[in-house]
C-alpha positions as CSV (number, residue, x, y, z in Angstrom):
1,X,1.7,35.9,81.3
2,X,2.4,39.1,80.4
3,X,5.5,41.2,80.2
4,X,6.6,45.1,81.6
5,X,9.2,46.6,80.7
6,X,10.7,50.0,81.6
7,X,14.2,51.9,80.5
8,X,16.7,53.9,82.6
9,X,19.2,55.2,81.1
10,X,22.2,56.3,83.0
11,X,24.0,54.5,85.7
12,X,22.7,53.4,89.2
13,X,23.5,50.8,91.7
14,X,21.5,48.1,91.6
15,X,20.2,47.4,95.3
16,X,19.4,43.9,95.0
17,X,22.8,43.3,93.9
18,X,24.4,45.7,96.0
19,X,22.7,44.1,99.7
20,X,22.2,40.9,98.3
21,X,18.9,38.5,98.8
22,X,17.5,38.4,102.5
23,X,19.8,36.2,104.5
24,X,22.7,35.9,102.1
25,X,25.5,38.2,102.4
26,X,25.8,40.9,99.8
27,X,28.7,41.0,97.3
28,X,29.2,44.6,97.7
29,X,28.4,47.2,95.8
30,X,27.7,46.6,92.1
31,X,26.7,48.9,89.6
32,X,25.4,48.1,86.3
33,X,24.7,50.1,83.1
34,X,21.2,50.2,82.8
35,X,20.7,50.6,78.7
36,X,19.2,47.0,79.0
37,X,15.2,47.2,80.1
38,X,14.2,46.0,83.5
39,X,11.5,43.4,82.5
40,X,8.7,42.1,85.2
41,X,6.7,39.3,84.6
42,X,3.1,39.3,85.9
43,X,0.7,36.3,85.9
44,X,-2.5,36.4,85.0
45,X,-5.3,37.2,87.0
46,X,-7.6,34.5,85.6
47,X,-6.9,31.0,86.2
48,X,-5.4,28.6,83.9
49,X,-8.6,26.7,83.4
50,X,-10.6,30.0,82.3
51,X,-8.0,30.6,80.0
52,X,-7.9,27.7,78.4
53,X,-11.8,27.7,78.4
54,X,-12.0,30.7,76.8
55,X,-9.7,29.9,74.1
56,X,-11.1,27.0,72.9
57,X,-14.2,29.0,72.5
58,X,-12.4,31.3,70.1
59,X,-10.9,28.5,68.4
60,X,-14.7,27.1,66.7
61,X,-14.9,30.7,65.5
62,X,-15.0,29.9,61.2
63,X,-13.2,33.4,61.0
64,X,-10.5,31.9,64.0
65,X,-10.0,28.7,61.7
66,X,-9.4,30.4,58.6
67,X,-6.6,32.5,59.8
68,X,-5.3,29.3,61.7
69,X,-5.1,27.6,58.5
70,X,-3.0,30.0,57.0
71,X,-0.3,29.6,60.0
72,X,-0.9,25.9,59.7
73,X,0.1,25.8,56.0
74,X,3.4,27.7,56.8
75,X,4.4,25.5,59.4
76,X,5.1,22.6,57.6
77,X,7.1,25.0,55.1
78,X,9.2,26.4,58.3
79,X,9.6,23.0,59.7
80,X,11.5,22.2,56.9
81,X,13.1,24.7,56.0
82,X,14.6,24.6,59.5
83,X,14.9,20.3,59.7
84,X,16.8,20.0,56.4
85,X,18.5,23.7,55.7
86,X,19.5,24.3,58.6
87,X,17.5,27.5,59.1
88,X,17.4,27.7,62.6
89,X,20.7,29.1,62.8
90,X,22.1,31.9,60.7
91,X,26.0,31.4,59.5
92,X,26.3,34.8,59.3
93,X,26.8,38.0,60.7
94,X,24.5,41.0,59.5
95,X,21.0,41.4,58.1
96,X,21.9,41.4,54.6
97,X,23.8,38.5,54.8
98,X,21.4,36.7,56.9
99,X,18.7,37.5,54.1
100,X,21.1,36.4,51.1
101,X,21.1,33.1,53.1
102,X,17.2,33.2,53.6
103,X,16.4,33.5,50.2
104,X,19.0,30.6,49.2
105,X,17.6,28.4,52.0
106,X,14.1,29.0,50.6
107,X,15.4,28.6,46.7
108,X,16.8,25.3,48.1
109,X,13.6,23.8,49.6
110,X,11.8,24.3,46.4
111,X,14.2,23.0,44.5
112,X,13.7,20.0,46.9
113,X,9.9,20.2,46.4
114,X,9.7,20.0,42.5
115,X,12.4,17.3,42.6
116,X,10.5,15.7,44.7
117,X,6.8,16.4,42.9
118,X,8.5,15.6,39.6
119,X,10.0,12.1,40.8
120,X,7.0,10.5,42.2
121,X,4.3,8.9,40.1
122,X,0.7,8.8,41.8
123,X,0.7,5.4,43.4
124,X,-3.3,5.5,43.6
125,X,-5.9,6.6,40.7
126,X,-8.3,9.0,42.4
127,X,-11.8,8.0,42.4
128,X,-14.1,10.0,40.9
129,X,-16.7,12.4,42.7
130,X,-20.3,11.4,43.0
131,X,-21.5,14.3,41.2
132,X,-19.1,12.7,38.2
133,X,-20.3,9.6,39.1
134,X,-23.9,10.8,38.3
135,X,-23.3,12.8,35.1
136,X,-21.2,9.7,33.6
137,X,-24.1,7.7,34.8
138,X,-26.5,9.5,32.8
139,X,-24.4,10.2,29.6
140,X,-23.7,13.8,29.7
141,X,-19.9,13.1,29.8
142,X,-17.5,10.2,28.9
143,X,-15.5,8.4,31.4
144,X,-11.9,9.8,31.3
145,X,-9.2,7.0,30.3
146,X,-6.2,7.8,33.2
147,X,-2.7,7.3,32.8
148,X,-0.7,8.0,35.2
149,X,2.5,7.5,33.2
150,X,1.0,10.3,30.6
151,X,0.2,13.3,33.1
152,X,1.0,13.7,36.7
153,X,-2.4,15.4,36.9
154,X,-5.5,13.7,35.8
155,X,-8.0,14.8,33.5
């Protein structure tokens, strides 16, 4: 669906408003201020079903999936941001304001992250790849010696 949108700006009456829908009586006549756009919505001319067809096309495109993953990895970040901080909502008025409490929202979700990063222990060693597999196998490197109480990351 797509969107029009025109401006007038000065004051006219409105004739819909003013004669009222076909059948119902009018309310008389009404003016409004028109510093507000009118807006139209038109449809598409395609149907639904070639729409969706043709998106899901685009969507096995490598370069459509790289640029998806990039919106897909700030989702989660947004989804929280707005589920535990509250972000959906702004408790203030004004854009600088708003910002100060942008950044403090976002300050407070990464303070949640590392908390949260430095408070777990990995529950599961992670297996080595084959390629590893292969090179310990034939001697050109040592097995590493894990511990997961040592390092959060593994050698």
């Amino acid at each position: 669906m797509a969107a029009a949108a025109h401006r007038r700006a000065r004051l006219h009456p409105d004739p819909v408003r003013q004669e009222g829908l076909p059948g119902l009586p009018g309310p008389g006549p009404v003016h409004r201020l028109d510093d507000r756009p009118r807006a139209l919505a038109l449809l598409p001319r395609q149907s639904l079903h070639e729409i969706q067809t043709r998106n899901r096309l685009e969507q096995r495109d490598p370069q459509w999936q790289r640029r998806y993953a990039i919106r897909a990895g700030i989702e989660a970040t947004l989804s929280q941001a707005i589920g535990t901080c509250g972000l959906r909502r702004s408790r203030y008025r004004g854009l600088a304001r708003t910002h100060v409490q942008h950044v403090l929202t976002a300050m407070a979700c990464n303070f949640t992250r590392l908390a949260d990063w430095f408070d777990t222990a990995p529950t599961a060693s992670r297996r080595d790849t084959d390629f590893r597999t292969l090179c310990t196998a034939a001697g050109l490197v040592t097995a590493p010696t894990r511990s997961p109480t040592k390092s959060r990351h593994w050698t």
